[in-house]
Short mmCIF file of C-alpha atoms (C1' of nucleotides) in Angstrom, two decimals:
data_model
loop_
_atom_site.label_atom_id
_atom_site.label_comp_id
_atom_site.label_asym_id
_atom_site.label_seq_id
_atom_site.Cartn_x
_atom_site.Cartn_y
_atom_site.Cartn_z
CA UNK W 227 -22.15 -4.41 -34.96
CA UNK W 228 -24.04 -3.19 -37.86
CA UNK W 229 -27.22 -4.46 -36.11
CA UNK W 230 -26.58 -1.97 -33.46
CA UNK W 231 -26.39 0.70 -35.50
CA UNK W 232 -29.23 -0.08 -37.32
CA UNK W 233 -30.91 0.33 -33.77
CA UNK W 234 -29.75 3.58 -33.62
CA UNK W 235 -30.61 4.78 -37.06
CA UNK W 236 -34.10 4.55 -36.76
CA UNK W 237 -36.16 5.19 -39.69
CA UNK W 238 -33.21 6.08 -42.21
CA UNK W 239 -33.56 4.34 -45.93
CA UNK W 240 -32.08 1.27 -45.98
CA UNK W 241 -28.96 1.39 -48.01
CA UNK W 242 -25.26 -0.09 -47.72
CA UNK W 243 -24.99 0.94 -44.78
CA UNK W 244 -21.55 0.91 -43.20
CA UNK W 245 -20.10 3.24 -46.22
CA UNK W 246 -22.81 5.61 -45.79
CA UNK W 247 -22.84 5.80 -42.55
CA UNK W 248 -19.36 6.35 -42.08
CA UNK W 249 -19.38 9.49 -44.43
CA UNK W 250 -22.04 10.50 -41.88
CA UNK W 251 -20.65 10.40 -38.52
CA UNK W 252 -17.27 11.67 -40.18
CA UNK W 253 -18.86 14.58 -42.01
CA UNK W 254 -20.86 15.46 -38.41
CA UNK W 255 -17.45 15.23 -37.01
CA UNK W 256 -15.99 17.92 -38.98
CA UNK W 257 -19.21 19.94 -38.83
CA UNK W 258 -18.87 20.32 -34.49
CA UNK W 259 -14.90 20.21 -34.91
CA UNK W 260 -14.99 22.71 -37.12
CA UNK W 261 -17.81 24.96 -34.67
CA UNK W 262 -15.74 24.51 -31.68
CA UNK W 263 -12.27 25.36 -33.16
CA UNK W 264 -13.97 28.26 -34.66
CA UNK W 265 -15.66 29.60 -31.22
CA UNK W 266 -12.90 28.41 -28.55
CA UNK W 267 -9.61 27.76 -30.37
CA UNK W 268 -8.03 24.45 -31.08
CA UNK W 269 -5.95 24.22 -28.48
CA UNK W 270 -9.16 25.32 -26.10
CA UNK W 271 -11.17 22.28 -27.72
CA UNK W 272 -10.93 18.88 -26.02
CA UNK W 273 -11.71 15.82 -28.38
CA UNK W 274 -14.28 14.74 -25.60
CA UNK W 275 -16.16 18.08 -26.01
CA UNK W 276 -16.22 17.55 -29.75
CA UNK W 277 -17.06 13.60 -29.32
CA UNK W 278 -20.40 14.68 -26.92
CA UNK W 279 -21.01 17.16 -29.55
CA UNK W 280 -22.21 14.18 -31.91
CA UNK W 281 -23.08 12.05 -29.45
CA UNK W 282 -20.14 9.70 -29.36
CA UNK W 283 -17.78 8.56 -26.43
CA UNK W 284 -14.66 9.99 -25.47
CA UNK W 285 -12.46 7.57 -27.50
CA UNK W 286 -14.62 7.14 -30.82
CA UNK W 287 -13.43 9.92 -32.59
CA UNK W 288 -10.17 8.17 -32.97
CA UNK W 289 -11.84 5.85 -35.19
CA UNK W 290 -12.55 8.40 -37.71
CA UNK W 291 -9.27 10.36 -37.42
CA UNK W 292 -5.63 9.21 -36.23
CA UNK W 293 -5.26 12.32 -34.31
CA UNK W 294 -6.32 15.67 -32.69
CA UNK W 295 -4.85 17.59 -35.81
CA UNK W 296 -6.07 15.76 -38.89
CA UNK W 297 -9.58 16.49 -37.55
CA UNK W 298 -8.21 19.98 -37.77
CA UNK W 299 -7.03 19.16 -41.23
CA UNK W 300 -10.32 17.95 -42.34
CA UNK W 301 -12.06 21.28 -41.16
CA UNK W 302 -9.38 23.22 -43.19
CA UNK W 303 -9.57 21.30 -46.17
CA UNK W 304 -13.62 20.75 -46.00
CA UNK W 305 -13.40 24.64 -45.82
CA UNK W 306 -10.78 25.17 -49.02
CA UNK W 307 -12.38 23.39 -50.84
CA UNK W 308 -15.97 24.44 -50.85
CA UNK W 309 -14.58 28.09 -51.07
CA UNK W 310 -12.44 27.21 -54.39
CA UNK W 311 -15.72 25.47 -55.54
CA UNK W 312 -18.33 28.24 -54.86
CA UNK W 313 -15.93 31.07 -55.78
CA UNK W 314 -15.81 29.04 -59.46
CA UNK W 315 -19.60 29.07 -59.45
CA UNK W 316 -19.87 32.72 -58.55
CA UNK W 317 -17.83 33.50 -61.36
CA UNK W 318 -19.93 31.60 -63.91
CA UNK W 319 -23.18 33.02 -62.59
CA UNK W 320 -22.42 36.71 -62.62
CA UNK W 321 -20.25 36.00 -66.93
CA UNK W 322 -23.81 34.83 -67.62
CA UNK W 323 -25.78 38.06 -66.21
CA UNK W 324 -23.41 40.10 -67.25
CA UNK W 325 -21.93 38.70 -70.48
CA UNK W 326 -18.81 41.35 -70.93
CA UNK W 327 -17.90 42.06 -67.64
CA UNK W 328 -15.64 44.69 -66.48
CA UNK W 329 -12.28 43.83 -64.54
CA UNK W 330 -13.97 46.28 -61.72
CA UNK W 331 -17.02 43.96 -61.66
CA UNK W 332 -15.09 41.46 -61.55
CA UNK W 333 -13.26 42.16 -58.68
CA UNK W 334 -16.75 42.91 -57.02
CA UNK W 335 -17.89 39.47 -57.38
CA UNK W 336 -14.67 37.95 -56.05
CA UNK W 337 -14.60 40.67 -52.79
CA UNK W 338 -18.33 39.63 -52.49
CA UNK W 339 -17.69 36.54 -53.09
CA UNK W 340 -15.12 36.15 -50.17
CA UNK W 341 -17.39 38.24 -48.08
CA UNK W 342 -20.16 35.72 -48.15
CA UNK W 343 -17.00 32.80 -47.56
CA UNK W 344 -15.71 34.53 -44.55
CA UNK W 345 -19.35 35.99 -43.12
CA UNK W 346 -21.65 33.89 -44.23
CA UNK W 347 -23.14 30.65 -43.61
CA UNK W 348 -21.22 27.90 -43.06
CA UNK W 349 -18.02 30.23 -42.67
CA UNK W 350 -16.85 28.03 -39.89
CA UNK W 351 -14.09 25.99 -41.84
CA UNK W 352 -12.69 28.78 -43.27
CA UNK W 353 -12.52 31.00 -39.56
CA UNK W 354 -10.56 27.88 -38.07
CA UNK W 355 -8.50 28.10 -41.15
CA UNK W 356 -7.74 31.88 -40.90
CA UNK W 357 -6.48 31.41 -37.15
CA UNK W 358 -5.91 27.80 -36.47
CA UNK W 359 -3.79 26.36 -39.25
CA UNK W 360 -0.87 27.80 -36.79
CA UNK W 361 -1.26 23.79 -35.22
CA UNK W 362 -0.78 22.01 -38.22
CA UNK W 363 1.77 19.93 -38.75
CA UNK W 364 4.49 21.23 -41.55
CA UNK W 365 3.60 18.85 -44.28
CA UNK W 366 -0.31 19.42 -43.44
CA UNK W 367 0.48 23.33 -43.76
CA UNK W 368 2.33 22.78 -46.87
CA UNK W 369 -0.94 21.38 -48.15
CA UNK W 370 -2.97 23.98 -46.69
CA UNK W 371 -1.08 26.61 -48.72
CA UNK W 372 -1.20 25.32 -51.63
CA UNK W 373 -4.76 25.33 -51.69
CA UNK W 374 -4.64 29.20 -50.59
CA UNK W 375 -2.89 29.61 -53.43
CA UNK W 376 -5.68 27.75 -55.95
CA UNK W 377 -8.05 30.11 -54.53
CA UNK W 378 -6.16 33.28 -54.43
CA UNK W 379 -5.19 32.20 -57.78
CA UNK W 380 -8.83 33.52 -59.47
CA UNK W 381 -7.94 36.83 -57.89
CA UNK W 382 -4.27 37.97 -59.66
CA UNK W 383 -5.50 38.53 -63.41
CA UNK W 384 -7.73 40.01 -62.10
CA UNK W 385 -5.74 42.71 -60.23
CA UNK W 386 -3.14 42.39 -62.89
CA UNK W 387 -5.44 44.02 -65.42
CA UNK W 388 -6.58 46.81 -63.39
CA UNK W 389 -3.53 47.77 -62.44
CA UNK W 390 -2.66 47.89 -66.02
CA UNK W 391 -5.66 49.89 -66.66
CA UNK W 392 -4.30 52.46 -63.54
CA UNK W 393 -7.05 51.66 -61.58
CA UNK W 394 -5.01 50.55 -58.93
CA UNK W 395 -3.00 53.30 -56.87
CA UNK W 396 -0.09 50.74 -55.37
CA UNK W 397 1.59 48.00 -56.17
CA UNK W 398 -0.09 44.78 -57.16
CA UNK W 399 1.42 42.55 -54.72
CA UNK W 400 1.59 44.67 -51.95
CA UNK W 401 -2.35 45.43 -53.42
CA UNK W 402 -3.46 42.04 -53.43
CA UNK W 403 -2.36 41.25 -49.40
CA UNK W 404 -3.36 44.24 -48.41
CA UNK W 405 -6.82 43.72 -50.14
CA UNK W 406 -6.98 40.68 -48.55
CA UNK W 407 -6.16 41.33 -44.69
CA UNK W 408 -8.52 43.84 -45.09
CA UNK W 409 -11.44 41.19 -45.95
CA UNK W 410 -9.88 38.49 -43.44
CA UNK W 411 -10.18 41.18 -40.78
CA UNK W 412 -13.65 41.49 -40.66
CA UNK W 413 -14.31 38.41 -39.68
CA UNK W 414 -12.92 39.95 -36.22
CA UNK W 415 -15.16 42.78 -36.01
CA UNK W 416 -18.16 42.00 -38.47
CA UNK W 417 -20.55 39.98 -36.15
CA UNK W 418 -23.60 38.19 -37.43
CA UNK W 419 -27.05 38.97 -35.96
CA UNK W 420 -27.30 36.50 -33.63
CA UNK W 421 -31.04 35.02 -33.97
CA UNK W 422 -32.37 33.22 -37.22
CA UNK W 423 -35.64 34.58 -37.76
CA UNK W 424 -35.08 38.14 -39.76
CA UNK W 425 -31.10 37.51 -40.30
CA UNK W 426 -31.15 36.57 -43.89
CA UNK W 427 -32.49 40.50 -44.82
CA UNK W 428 -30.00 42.72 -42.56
CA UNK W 429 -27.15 39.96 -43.26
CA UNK W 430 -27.21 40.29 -47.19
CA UNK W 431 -27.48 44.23 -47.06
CA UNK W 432 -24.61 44.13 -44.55
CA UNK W 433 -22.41 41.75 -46.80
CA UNK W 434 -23.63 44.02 -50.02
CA UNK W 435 -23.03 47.36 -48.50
CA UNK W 436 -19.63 46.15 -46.80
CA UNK W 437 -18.55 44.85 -50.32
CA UNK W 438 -19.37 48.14 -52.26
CA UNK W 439 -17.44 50.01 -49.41
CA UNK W 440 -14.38 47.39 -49.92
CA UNK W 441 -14.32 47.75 -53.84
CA UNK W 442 -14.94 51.59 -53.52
CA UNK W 443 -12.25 52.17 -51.20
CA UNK W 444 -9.29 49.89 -52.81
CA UNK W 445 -9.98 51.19 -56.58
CA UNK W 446 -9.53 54.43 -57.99
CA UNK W 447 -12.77 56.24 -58.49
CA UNK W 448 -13.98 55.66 -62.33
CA UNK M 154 16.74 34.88 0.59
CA UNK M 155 18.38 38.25 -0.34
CA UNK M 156 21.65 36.74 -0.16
CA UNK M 157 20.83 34.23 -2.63
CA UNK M 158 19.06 36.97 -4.90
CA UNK M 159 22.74 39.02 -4.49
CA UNK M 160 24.60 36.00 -5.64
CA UNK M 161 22.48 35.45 -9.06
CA UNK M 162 22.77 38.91 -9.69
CA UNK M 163 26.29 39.48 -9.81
CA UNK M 164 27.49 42.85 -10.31
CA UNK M 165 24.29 44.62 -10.22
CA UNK M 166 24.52 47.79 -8.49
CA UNK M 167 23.23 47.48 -5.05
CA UNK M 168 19.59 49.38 -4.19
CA UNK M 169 17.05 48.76 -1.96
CA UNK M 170 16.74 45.23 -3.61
CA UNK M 171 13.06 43.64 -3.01
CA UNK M 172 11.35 46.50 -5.00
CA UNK M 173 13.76 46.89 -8.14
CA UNK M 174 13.94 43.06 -8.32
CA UNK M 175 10.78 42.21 -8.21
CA UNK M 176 9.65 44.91 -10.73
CA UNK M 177 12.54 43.24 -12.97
CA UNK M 178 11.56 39.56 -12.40
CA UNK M 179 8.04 40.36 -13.03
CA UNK M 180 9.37 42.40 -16.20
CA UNK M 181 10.94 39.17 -17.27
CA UNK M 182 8.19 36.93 -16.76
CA UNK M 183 6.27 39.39 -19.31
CA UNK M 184 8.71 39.55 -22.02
CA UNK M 185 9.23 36.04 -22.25
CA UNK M 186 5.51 35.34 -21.73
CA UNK M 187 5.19 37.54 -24.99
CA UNK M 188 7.03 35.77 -26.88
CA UNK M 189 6.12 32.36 -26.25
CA UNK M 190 2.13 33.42 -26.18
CA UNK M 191 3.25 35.36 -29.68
CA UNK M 192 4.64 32.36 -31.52
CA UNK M 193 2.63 29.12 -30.01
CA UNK M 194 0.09 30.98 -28.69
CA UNK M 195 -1.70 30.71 -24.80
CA UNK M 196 -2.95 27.33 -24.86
CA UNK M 197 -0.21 26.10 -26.31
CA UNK M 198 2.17 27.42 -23.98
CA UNK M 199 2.40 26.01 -20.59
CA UNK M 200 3.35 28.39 -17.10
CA UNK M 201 6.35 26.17 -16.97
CA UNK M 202 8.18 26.70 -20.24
CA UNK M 203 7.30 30.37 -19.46
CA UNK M 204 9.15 29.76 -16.09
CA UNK M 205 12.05 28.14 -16.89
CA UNK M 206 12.52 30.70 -19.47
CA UNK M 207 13.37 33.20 -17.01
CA UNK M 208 15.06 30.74 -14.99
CA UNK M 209 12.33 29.96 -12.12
CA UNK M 210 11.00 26.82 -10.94
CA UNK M 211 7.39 25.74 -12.14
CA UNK M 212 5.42 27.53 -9.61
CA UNK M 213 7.56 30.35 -9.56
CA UNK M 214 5.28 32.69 -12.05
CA UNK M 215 2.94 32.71 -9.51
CA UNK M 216 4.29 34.75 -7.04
CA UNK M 217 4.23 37.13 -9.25
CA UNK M 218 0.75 36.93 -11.09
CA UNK M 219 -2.78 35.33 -9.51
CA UNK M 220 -3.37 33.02 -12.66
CA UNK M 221 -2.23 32.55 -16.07
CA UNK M 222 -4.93 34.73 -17.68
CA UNK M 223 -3.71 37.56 -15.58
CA UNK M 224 0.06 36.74 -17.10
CA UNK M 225 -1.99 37.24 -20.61
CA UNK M 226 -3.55 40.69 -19.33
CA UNK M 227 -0.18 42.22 -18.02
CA UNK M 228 1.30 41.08 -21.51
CA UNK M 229 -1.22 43.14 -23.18
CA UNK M 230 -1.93 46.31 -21.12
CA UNK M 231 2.01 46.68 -21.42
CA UNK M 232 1.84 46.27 -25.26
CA UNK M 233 -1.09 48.51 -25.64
CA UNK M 234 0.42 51.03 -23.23
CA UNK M 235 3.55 51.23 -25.32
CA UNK M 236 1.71 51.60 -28.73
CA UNK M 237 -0.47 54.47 -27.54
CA UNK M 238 2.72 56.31 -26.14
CA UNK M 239 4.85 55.85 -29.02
CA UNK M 240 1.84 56.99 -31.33
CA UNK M 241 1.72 60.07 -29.22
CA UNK M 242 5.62 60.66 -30.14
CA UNK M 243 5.36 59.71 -33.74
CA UNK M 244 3.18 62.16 -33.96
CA UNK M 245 4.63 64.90 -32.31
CA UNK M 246 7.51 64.10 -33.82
CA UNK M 247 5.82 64.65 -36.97
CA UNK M 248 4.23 67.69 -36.16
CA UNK M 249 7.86 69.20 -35.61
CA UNK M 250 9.64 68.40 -39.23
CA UNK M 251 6.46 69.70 -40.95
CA UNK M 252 4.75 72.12 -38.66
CA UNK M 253 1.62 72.70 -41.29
CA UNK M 254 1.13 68.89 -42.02
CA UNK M 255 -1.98 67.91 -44.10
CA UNK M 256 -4.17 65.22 -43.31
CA UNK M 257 -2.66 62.92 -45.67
CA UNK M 258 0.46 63.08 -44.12
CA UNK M 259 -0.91 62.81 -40.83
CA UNK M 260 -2.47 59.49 -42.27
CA UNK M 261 0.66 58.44 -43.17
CA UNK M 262 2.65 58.55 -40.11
CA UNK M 263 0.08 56.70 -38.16
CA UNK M 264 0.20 53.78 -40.68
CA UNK M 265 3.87 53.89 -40.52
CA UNK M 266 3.45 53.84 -36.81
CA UNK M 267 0.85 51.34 -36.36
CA UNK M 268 3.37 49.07 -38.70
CA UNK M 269 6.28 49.45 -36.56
CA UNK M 270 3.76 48.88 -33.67
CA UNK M 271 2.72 45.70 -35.52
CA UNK M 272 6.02 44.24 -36.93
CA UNK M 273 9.08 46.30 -35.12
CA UNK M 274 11.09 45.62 -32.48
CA UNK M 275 8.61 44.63 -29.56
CA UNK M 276 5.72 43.74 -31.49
CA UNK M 277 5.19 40.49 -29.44
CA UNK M 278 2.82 42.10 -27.25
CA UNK M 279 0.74 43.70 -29.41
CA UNK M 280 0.74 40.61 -31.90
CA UNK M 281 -0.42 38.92 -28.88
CA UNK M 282 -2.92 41.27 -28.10
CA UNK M 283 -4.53 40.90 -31.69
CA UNK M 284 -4.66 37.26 -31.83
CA UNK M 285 -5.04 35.67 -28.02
CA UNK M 286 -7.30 38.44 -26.69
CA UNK M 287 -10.05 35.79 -27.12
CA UNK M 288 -8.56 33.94 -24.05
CA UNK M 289 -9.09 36.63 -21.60
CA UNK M 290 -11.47 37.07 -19.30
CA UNK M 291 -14.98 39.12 -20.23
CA UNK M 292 -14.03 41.70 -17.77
CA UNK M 293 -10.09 41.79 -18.81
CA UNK M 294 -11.55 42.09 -22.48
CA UNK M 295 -13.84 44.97 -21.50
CA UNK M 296 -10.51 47.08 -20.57
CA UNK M 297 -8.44 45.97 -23.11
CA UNK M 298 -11.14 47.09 -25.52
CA UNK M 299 -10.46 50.71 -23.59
CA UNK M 300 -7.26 51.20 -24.37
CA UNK M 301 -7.71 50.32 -27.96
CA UNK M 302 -10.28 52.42 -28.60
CA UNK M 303 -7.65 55.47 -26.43
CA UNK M 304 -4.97 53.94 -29.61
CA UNK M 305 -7.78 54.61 -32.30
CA UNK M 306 -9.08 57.74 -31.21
CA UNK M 307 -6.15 59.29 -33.29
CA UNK M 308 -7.43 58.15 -36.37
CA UNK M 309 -10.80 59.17 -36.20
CA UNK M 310 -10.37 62.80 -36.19
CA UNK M 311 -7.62 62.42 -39.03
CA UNK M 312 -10.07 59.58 -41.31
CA UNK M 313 -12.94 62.17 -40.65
CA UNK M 314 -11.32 65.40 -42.25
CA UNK M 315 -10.02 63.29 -45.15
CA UNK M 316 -13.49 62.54 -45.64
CA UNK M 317 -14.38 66.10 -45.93
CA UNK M 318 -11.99 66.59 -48.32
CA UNK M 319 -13.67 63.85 -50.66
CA UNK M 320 -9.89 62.22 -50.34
CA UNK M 321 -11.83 58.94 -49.04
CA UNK M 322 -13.57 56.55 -51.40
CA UNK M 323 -16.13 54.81 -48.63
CA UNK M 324 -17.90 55.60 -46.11
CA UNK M 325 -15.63 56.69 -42.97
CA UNK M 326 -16.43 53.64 -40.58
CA UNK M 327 -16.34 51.14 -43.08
CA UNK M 328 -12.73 52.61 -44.58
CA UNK M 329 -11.49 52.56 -40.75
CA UNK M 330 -12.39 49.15 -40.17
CA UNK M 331 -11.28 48.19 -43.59
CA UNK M 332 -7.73 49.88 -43.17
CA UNK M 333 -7.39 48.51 -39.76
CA UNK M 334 -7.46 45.01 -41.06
CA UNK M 335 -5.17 45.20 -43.92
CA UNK M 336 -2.67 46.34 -41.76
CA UNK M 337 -3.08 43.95 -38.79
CA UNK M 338 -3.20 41.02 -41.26
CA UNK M 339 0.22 42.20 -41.95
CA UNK M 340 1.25 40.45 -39.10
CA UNK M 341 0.43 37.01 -41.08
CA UNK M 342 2.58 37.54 -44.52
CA UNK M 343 5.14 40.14 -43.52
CA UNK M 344 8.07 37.55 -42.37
CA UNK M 345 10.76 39.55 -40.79
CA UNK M 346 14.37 39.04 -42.07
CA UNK M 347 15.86 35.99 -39.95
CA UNK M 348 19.16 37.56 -38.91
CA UNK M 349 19.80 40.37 -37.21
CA UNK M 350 22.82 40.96 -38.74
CA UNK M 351 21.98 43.94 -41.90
CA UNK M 352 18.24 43.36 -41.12
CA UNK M 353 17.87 46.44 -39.70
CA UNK M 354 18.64 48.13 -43.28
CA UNK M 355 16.39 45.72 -45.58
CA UNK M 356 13.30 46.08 -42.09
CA UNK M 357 13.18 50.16 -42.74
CA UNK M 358 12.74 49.58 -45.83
CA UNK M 359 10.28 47.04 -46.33
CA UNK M 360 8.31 48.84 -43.81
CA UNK M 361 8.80 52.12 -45.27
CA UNK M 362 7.62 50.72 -48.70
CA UNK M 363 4.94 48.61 -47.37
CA UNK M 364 3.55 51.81 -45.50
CA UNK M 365 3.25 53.90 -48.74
CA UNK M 366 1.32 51.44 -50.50
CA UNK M 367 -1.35 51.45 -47.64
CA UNK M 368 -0.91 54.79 -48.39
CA UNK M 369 -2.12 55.35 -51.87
CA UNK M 370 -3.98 52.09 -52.14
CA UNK M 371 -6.58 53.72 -49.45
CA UNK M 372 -6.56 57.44 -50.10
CA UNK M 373 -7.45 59.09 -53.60
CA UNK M 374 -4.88 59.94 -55.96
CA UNK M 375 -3.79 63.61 -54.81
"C1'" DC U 207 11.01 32.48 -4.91
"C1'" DC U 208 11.84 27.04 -4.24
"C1'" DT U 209 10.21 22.27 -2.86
"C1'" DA U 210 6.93 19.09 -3.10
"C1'" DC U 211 2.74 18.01 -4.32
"C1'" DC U 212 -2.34 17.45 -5.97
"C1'" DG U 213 -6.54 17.03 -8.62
"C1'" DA U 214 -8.17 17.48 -13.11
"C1'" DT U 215 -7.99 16.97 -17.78
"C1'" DC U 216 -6.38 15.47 -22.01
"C1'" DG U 217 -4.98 12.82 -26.24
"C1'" DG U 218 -4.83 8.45 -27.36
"C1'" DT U 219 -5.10 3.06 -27.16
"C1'" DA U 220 -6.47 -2.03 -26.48
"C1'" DG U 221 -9.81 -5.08 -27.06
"C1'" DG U 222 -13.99 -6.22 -28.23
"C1'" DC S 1 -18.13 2.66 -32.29
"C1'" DC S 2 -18.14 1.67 -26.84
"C1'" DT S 3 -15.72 0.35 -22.39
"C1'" DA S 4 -12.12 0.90 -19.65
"C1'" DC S 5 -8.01 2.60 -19.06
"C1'" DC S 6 -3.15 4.88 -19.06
"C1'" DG S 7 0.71 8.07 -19.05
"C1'" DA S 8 1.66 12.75 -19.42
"C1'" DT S 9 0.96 17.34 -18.62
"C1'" DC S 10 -0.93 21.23 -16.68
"C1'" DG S 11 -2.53 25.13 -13.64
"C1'" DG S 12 -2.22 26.03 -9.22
"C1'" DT S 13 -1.22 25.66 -3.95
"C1'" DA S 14 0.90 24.98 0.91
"C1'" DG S 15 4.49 25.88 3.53
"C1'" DG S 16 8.62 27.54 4.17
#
DNA sequence: CCTACCGATCGGTAGG
DNA sequence: CCTACCGATCGGTAGG
């Protein structure tokens, strides 16, 4: 068995294989799973489409994952998490530019934050996440929510303060999801320029521009 | 066959039967279409469970429609149909309480509208509309894509003069697009009371309340 | 609109 | 991870 896929894997280092390996052909798993649920749906997706996708047979995804929907799972959770982690990291980088940072610019970073998240590269996970997690199981959506919450957690002192400060003209609650369906939305209408080759320029001015409008239109004027 | 028809439809008041039943069956078939598209969404919801339903046998539904897509298309025309109507009413209705209405008001009934439109009575079709319009055909999506742009044309007009009036924080597009989404995401967080026994109180209400805060949150303080 | 039916596809499994 | 396979379901049709 292992000599077969050593066939396979031609030219990769050497190393214990089996482990590393695995965490491969899973992670590529979750990469086209998560493309495809994105593009067509999860329902619209068959297993086989997502097995050819990484050059497996029909059955071997079943290997990897007991079912259908913790492949979903995966995606949603792959895509969680690596939102909770980056929006941590954009945090941290924009204290250290800016060492006393206004709640205002603060709420910048986070809507620009979530822009890039929900726009940007590798927003797959967190698309199929937006409009799939309908096909999770209960317990699996329980999970899911919590760590919505983790992530929306970074946002509430935030809008706490400036609502204390009266920069905010409504109620925080009502605020904060309206805020947020308003960001979630444009992955429905915001599409990415489609080739490669001068994307990175007109994609950051769109995301910075679209940001500024977001933060302009939700706050008070200063 | 119109015997049998007469006998399952005891007591109806006898017309010239084939054309007033068939507009009702097909009627039926769309409602509960709605609904199931609306809470497990198309894939996920087989012809048959739509049939039985209404009380037909599996291959029933198509007697009525070519395919399931079309099914999807009827579901949405209607809903769209309705919304632009009723915004048409709202609005007149409106106009006759305060005959010199400003902007800002105008503003306001539309997003009071647009949220009974979105989480009402009868908001299956357009909740389907917003979230399994991916599932049509190219061509069905082309005139679906009319008649929303016939149910946003009200806004524009109303968005642009506030702009004049420096009562709009962003740029006009952006805040359109921007105040679009926060209140279709709606239909994701704002869980309808489960009975229907004093819901009807608590749903004014909450949609009354909710309405406001879109309200101020996207305008400038007067 | 029902009866009876079909081909295709799909999620998933056994066994190696 | 492949081969071979299965039961179930599904959209849709013919024929009345």
């Amino acid at each position: 068995m292992s000599v077969v896929q050593a066939k396979r894997a031609r030219g990769r280092p050497k190393k214990t294989e089996s482990e590393k390996d695995e965490g491969n052909r899973r992670q590529a798993l979750i990469a086209a799973a998560g493309y495809l649920f994105k593009t067509q749906g999860f329902d619209a997706t068959s297993t086989r489409e997502i097995a050819t996708r990484v050059g497996m047979q029909a059955g071997s995804p079943f290997y990897h994952f007991g079912n259908k929907q913790d492949l979903l799972m995966a995606v949603i959770v792959e895509g969680l998490q690596q939102a909770i982690v980056s929006q941590h990291v954009a945090l941290l980088l924009a204290q250290e530019d800016e060492p006393w940072m206004s709640e205002r610019q603060r709420l910048g970073v986070l809507i620009r934050h979530h822009l890039n998240v929900l726009l940007g590269p590798n927003s797959d996970f967190i698309g199929v996440m937006l409009y799939e997690a309908r096909s999770l199981t209960q317990a699996h959506r329980l999970i899911v929510h919590q760590l919505s919450d983790e992530y929306e957690a970074a946002w509430i002192p935030v809008l706490d303060k400036l609502s204390q400060q009266d920069q905010l003209a409504a109620p925080v609650k009502a605020a904060r999801l309206l805020i947020f369906g308003a960001l979630n939305w444009t992955v429905q209408w915001f599409a990415m320029p489609p080739s490669a080759s001068k994307s990175k320029d007109t994609q950051r001015l769109g995301l910075d521009e679209l940001a500024d409008a977001a933060l302009q239109l939700f706050l008070k004027p200063v």
